[in-house]
Coordinates of C-alpha atoms in Angstrom, one line a residue:
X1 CA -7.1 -4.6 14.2
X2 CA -10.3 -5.8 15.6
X3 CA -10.7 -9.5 16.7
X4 CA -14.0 -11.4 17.0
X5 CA -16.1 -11.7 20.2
X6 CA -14.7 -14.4 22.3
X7 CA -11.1 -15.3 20.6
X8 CA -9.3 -12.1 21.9
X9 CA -10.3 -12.7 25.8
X10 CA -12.3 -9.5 26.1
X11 CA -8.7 -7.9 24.7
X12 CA -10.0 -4.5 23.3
X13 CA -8.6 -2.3 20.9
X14 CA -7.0 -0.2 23.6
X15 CA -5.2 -3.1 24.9
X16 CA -2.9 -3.1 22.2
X17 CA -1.3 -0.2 22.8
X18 CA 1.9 -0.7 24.6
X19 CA 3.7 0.6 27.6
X20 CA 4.9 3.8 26.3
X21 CA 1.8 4.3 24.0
X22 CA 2.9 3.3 20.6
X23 CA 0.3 1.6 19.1
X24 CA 1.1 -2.3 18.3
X25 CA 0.4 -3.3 14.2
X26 CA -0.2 -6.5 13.3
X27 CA 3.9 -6.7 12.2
X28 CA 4.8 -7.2 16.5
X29 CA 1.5 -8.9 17.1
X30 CA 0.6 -11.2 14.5
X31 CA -0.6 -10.3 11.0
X32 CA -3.0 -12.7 9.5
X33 CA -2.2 -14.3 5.8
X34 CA -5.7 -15.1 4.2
X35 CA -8.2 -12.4 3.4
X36 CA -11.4 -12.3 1.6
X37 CA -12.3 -9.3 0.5
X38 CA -16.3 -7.8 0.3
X39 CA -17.9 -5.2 -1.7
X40 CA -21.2 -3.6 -1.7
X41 CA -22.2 -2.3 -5.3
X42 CA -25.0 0.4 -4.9
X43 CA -24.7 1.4 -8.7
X44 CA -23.5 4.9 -7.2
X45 CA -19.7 4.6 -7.4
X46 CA -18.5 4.4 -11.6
X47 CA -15.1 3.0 -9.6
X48 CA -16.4 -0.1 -7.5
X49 CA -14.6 -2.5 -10.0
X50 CA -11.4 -0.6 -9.7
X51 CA -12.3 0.1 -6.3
X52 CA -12.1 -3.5 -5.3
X53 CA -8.9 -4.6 -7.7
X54 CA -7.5 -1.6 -5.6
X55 CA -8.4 -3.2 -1.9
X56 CA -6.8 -6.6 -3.4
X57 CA -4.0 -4.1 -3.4
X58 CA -3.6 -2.8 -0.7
X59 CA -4.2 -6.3 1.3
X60 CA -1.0 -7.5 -0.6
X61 CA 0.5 -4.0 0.5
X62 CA -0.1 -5.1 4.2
X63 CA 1.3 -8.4 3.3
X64 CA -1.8 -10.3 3.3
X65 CA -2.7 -12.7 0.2
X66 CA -6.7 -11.8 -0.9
X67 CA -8.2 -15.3 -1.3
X68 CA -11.8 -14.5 -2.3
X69 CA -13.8 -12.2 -3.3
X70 CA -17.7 -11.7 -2.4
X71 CA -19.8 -8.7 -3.8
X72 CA -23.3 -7.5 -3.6
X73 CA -25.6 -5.5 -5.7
X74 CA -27.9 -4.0 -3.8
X75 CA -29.0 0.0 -3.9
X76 CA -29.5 0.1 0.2
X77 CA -27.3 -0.3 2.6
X78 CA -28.2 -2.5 5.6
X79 CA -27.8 -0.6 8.6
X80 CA -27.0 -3.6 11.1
X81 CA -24.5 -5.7 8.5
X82 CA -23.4 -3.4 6.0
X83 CA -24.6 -6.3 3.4
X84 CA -28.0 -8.1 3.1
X85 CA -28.0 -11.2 5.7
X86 CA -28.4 -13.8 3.4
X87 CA -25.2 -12.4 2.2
X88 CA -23.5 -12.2 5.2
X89 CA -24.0 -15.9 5.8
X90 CA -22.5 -16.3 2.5
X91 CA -19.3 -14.7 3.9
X92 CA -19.5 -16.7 6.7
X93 CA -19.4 -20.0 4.7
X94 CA -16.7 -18.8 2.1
X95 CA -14.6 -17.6 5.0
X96 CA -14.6 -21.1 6.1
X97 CA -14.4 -22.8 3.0
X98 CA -11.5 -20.7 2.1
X99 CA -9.7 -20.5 5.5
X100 CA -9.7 -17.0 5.3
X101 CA -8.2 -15.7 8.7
X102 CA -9.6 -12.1 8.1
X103 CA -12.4 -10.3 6.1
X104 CA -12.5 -7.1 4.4
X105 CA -14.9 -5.0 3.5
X106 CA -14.2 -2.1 1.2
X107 CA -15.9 1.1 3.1
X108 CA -16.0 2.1 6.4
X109 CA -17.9 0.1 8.8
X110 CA -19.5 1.6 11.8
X111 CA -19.5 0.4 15.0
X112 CA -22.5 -1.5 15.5
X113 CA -21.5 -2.8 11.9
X114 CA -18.5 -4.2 12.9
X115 CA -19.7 -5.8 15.9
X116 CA -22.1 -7.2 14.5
X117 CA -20.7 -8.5 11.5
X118 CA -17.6 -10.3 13.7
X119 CA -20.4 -11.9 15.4
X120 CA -21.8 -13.2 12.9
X121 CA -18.7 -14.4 10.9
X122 CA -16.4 -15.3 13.8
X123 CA -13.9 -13.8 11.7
X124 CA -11.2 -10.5 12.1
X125 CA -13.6 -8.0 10.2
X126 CA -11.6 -5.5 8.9
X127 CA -12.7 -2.1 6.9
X128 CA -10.9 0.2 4.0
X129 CA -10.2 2.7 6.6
X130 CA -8.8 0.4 9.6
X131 CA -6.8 -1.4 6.1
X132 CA -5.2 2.0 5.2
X133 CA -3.8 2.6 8.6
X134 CA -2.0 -0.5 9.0
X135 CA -0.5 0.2 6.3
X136 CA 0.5 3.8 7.1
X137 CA 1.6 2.6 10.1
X138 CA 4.2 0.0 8.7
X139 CA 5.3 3.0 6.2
X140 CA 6.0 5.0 8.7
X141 CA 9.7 6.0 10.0
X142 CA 10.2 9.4 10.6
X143 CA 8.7 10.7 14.0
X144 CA 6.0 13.4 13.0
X145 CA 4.8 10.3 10.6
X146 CA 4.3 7.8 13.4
X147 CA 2.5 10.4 15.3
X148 CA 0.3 11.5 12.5
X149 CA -0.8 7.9 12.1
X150 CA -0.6 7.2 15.8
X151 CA -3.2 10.2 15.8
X152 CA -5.9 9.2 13.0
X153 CA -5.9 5.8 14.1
X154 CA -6.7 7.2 17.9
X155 CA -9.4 9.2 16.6
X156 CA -10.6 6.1 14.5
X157 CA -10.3 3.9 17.8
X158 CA -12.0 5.9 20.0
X159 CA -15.9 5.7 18.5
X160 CA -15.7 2.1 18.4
X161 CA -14.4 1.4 21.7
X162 CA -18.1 0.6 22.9
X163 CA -19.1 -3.1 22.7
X164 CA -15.6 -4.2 21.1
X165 CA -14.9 -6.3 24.4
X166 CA -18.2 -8.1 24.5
X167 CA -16.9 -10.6 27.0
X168 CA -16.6 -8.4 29.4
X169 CA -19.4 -7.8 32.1
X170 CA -21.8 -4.7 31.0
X171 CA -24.0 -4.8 34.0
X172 CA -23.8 -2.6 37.2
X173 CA -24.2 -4.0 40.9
X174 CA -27.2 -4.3 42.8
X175 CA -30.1 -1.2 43.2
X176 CA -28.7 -0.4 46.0
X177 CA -25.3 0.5 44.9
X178 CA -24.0 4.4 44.7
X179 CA -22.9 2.8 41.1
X180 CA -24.5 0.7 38.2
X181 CA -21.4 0.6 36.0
X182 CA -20.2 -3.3 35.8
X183 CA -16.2 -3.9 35.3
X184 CA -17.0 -4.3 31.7
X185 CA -18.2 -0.3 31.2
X186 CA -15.6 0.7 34.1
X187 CA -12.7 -0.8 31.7
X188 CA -14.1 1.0 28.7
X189 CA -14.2 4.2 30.5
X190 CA -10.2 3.9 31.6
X191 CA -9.7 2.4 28.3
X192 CA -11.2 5.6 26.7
X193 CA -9.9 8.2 29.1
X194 CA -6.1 6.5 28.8
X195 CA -6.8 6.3 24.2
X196 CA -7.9 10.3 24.7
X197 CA -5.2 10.9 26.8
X198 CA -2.5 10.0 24.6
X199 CA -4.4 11.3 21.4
X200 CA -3.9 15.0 23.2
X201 CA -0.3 14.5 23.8
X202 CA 0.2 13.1 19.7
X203 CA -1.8 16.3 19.1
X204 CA 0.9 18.4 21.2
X205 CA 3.9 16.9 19.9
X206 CA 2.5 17.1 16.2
X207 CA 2.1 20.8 17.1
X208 CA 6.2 21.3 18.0
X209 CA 6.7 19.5 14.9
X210 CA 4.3 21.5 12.6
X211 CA 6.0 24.6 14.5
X212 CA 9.3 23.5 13.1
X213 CA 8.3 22.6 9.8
X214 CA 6.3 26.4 9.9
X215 CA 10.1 28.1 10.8
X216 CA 12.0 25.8 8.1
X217 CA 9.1 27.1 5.8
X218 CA 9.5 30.4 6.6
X219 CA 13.3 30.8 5.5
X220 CA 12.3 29.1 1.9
X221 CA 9.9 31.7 1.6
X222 CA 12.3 34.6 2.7
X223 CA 14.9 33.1 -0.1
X224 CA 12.0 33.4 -2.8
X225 CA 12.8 30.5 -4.4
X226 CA 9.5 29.0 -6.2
X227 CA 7.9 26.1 -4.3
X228 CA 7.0 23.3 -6.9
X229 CA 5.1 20.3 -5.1
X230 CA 4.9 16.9 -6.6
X231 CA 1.1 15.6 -5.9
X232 CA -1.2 12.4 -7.3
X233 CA -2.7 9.1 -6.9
X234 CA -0.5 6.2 -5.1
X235 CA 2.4 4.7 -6.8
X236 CA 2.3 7.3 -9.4
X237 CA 6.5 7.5 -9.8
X238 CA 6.0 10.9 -7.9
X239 CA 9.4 9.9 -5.7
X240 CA 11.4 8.3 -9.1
X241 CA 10.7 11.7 -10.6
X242 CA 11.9 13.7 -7.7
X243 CA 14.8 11.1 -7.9
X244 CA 15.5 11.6 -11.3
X245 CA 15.6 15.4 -11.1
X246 CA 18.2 15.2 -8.2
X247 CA 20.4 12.7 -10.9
X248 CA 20.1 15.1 -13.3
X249 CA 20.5 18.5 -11.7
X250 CA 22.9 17.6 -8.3
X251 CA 26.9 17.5 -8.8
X252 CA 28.0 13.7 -8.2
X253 CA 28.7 13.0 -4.6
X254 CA 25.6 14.7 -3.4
X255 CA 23.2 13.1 -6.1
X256 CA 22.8 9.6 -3.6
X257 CA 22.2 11.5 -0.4
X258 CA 19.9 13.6 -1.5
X259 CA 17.3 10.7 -3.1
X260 CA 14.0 9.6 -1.6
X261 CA 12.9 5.6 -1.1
X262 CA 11.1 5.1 -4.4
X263 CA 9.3 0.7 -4.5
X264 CA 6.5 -0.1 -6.9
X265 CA 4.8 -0.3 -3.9
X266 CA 1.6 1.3 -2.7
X267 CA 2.2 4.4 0.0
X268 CA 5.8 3.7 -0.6
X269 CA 6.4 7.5 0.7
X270 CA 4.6 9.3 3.7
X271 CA 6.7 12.0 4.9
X272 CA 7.8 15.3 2.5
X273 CA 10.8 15.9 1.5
X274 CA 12.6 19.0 0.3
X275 CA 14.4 19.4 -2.9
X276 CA 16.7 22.1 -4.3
X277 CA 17.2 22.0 -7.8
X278 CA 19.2 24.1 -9.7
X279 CA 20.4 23.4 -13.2
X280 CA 23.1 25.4 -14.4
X281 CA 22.7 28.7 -15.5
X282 CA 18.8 28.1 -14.7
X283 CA 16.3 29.3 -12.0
X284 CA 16.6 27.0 -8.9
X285 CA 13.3 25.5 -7.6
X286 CA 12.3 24.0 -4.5
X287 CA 10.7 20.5 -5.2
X288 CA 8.8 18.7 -3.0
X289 CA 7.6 15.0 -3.2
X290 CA 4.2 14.4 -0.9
X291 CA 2.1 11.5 0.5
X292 CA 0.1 9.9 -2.6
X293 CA -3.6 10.3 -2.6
X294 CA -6.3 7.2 -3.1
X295 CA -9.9 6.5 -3.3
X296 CA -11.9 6.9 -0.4
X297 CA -8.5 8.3 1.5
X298 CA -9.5 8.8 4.9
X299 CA -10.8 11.4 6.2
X300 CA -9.0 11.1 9.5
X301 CA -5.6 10.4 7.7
X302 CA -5.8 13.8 5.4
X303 CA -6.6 15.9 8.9
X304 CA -3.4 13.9 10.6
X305 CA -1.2 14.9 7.7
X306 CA -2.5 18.1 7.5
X307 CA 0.7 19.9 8.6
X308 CA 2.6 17.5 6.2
X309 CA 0.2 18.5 3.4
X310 CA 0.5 22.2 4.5
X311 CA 4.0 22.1 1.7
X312 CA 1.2 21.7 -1.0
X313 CA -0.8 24.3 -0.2
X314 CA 1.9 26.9 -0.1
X315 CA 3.2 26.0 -2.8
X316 CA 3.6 28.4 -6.0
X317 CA 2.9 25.4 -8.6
X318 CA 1.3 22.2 -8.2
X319 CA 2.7 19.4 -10.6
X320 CA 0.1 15.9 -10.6
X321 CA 2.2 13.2 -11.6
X322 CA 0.1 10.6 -13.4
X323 CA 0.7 7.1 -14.2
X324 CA -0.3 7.3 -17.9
X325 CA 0.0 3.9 -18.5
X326 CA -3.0 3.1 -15.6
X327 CA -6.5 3.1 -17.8
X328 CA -8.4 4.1 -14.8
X329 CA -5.9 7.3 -14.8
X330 CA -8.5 10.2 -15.3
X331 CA -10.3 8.5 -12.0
X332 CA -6.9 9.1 -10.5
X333 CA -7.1 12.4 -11.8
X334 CA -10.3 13.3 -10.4
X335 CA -9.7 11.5 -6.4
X336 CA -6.2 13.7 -6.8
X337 CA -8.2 17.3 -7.6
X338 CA -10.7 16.6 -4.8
X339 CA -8.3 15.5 -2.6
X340 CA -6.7 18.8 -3.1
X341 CA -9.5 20.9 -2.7
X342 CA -10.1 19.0 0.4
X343 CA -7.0 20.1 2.1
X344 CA -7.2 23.8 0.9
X345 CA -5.3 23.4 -2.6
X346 CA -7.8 24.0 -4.8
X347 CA -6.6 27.4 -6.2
X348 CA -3.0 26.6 -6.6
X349 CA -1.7 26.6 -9.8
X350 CA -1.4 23.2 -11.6
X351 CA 0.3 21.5 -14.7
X352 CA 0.1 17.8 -15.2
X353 CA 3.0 14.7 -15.8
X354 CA 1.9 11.8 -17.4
X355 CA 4.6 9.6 -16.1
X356 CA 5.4 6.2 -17.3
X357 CA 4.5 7.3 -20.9
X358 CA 7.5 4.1 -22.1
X359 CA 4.5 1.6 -21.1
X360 CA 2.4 3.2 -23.9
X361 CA 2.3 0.8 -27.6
X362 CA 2.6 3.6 -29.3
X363 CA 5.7 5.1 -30.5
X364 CA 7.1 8.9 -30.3
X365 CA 4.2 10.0 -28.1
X366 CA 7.2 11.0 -25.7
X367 CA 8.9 13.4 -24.4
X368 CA 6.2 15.5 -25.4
X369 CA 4.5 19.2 -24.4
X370 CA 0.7 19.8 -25.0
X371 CA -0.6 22.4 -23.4
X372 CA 0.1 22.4 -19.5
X373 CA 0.6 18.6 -19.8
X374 CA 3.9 16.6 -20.6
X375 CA 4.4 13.0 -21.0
X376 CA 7.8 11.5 -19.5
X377 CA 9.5 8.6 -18.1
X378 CA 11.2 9.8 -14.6
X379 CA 12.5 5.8 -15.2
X380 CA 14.1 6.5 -18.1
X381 CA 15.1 10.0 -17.0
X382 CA 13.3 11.3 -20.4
X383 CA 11.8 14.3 -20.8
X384 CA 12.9 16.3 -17.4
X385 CA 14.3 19.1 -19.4
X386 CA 11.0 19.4 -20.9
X387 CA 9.4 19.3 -17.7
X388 CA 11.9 22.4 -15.9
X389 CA 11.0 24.3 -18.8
X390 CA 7.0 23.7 -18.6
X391 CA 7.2 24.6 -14.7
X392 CA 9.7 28.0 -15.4
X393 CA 6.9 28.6 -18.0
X394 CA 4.3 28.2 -15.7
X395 CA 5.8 30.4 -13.2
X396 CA 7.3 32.8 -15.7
X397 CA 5.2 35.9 -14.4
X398 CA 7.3 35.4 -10.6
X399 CA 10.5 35.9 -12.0
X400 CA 12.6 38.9 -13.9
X401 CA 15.5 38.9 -16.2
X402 CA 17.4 42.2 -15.5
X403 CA 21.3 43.2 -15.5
X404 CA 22.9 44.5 -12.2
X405 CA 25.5 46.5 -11.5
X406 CA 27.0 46.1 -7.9
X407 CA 29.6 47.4 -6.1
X408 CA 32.5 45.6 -4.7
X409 CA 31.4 45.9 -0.9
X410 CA 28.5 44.4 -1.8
X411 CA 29.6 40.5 -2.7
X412 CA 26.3 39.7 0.1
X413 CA 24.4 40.3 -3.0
X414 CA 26.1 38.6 -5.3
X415 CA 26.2 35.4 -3.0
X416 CA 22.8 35.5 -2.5
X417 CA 21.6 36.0 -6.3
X418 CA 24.3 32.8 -7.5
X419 CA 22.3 30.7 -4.7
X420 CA 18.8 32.1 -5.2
X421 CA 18.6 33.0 -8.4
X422 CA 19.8 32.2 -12.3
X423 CA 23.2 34.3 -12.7
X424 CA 23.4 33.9 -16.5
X425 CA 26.7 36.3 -16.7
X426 CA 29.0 37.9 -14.6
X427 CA 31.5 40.2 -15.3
X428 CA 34.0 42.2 -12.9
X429 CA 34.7 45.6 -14.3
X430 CA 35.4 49.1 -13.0
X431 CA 32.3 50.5 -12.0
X432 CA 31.7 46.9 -10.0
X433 CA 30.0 43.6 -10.6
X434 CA 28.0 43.5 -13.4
X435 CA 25.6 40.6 -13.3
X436 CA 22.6 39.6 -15.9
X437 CA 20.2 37.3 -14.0
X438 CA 16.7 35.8 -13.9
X439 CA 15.2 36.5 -10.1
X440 CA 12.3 36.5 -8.2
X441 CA 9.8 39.3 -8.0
X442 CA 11.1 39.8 -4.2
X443 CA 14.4 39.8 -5.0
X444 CA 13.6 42.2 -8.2
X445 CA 12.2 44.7 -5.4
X446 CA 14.8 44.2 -2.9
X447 CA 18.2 45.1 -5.0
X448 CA 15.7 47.4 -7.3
X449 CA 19.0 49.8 -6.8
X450 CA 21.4 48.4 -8.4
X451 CA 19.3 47.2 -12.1
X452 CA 20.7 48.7 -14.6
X453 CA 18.3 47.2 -17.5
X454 CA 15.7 45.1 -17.7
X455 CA 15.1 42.4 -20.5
X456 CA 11.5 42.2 -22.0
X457 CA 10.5 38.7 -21.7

């Protein structure tokens, strides 16, 4: 996080990274507790209000308490302050009034912006963006997501590096010198080349990981199971449904291991996770919970997550959990779709959950099918069977229902339908193993030998 001109003794944002690179949050630093929070309204944006109910949010997600708010109406931007002067001077008097030891504005500042406006407050200025990636960066745990983050918050960094240590010297020596660069624009120049530097190697190490992820990929794909992803806005219940599939479709002592972290709690999940479920008698599918989308996501963020992201646009089906019980849920909707078309997703098949339908006032709207939508409580664990049968639905063309007949020598087969596929009988007779099944097209064409009949769906 930035610091004004002249309380962080020409400290720049490079300085805070540590020895070994990692980048230091505000959680082994020292996170400020008061925050008043700024909006511009330019009439353009149908979600401002929501917008900034939604920053409030995600200051308490960073564990800081919102003490103010401030908004202007104005149809221009003001290229030097973001807000009008007058306004700005406004800030600066609230700020003090309410001993607010940061502000935050709700869009991304440029540079000059931000320099200027920490000037003029003598106040932490924060942005939306710089907001978002402390949190991500308290979220994260597993090692591809601290180098994703480590990696958009680099590439955020890096632009604003200029004029962020304004107490430092920015003139050169004397005419006469071979140089004219002062210690001030020497510092930002090693400062720079050491931020660049490490952003390369998080860029190398992301690329060993994504090459892992692309092999475990590639042997899900080779077993033809369907890939069903769970996508939508923030704190949608997308992990409490994944959750309650695994308690209703896992055999007891795996059913604990096998659950995600699911907290009311903004960007509670940032890495994907793998699912196989597999009710009995039933089509397994490979379920997958993902980072949750928001408004005005950033645009560095989606690129660093890309490779995570990558499991939604392979995947066969799409499901966008929804929190139903949210008024502002067809906004949610909408930041969710052009999210996805954003990272390449755009075409993949998609059915919708309206989760958290309990919260409605209105009695018997759930469980409940309409169309490609379904409304369910992954709380409650109600209407899950409804869902599976939706998402088979959906996918119904990728899969056959055929009877096998295969010989004894050839129990590989049978092994691999029972864990790939939907074995609905099996019978050892004479002739061999005689199985009636639901598979995948590819496994349809690969043991196209041994079908005996196929059922008309």
């Amino acid at each position: 996080m930035v610091r004004p001109a002249g309380q962080n003794g020409g400290r720049t944002e490079a300085d805070r990274y540590g020895e070994k690179g990692q980048y230091m949050t505000e959680s082994n630093v020292e996170r400020p507790g008061r925050a008043l929070l700024v909006g511009l309204d330019t009439g353009e944006d149908s979600f401002f209000r929501q917008s900034m109910e939604e920053l409030g949010n995600l200051a308490e997600a960073c564990e800081m308490e919102p003490v103010g708010t401030v908004i202007q109406k104005s149809r221009e931007v003001n290229q030097a302050f973001y807000i009008g002067p007058g306004k700005v001077e406004e800030v600066r008097e609230l700020a003090e009034e309410l001993d607010a030891d940061l502000v935050i504005f709700d869009n991304a500042l440029t540079p000059s912006q931000l320099r200027n406006l920490q000037d003029a407050i003598g106040r932490a200025v924060m942005d939306r963006t710089t907001l978002i990636l402390e949190i991500f960066a308290t979220r994260a745990k597993t090692r591809e997501a601290m180098l994703q983050v480590e990696c958009a918050r680099l590439q955020y960094i890096l632009p604003r590096l200029v004029g962020l240590g304004t107490a430092l010297s920015r003139q050169g020596g004397g005419s006469g010198s071979r140089s004219n660069k002062g210690a001030g624009e020497k510092k930002l120049e090693l400062d720079r080349r050491r931020l660049e530097a490490r952003l390369a190697e998080c860029r190398r190490e992301l690329k060993e990981v994504g090459e892992k992820r692309m092999t475990q990929r590639k042997l899900r794909e080779q077993a033809g199971i369907p890939r069903v992803a769970l996508v939508g806005y923030t704190n949608a219940g997308k992990s409490t449904l994944l959750n309650a599939m695994i308690e209703a479709y896992s055999r007891g002592e795996e059913r604990e291991e096998r659950k995600v972290m699911a907290k009311d709690m903004l960007f509670a999940t940032l890495d994907t996770t793998v699912r196989r479920i597999a009710p009995a008698g039933r089509q397994p599918i490979l379920l997958s919970d993902t980072v949750g989308f928001i408004h005005k996501l950033p645009h560095n963020l989606v690129e660093a997550f890309r490779s995570t992201l990558e499991e939604t646009i392979q995947a066969d089906l799409l499901v966008i959990v929804v929190d139903a019980s949210d008024e502002d849920h067809r906004e949610q909707i909408r930041v969710t779709r052009e999210t996805l078309r954003e990272i390449g997703a755009g075409n993949v098949p998609v059915i919708y959950a309206y989760n958290k339908a309990d919260r409605y006032p209105e009695e018997g709207l759930y469980p409940r099918v309409q169309g490609d939508r379904i409304y369910l409580s992954a709380l409650q664990g109600v209407g899950l069977q409804e869902l599976y049968d939706l998402i088979l639905e959906t996918l119904s063309d990728r899969f056959r229902e055929c009877e096998m007949l295969l010989p004894y020598q050839r129990g590989d087969v049978v092994s691999a339908l029972n864990e790939q596929g939907a074995v609905r009988e099996q019978e050892y007779t004479e002739q061999g193993i005689r199985l009636r099944v639901c598979c995948s097209i590819a496994d349809y064409n690969r043991y196209r030998e041994y079908i005996t009949k196929v059922e008309e769906s």
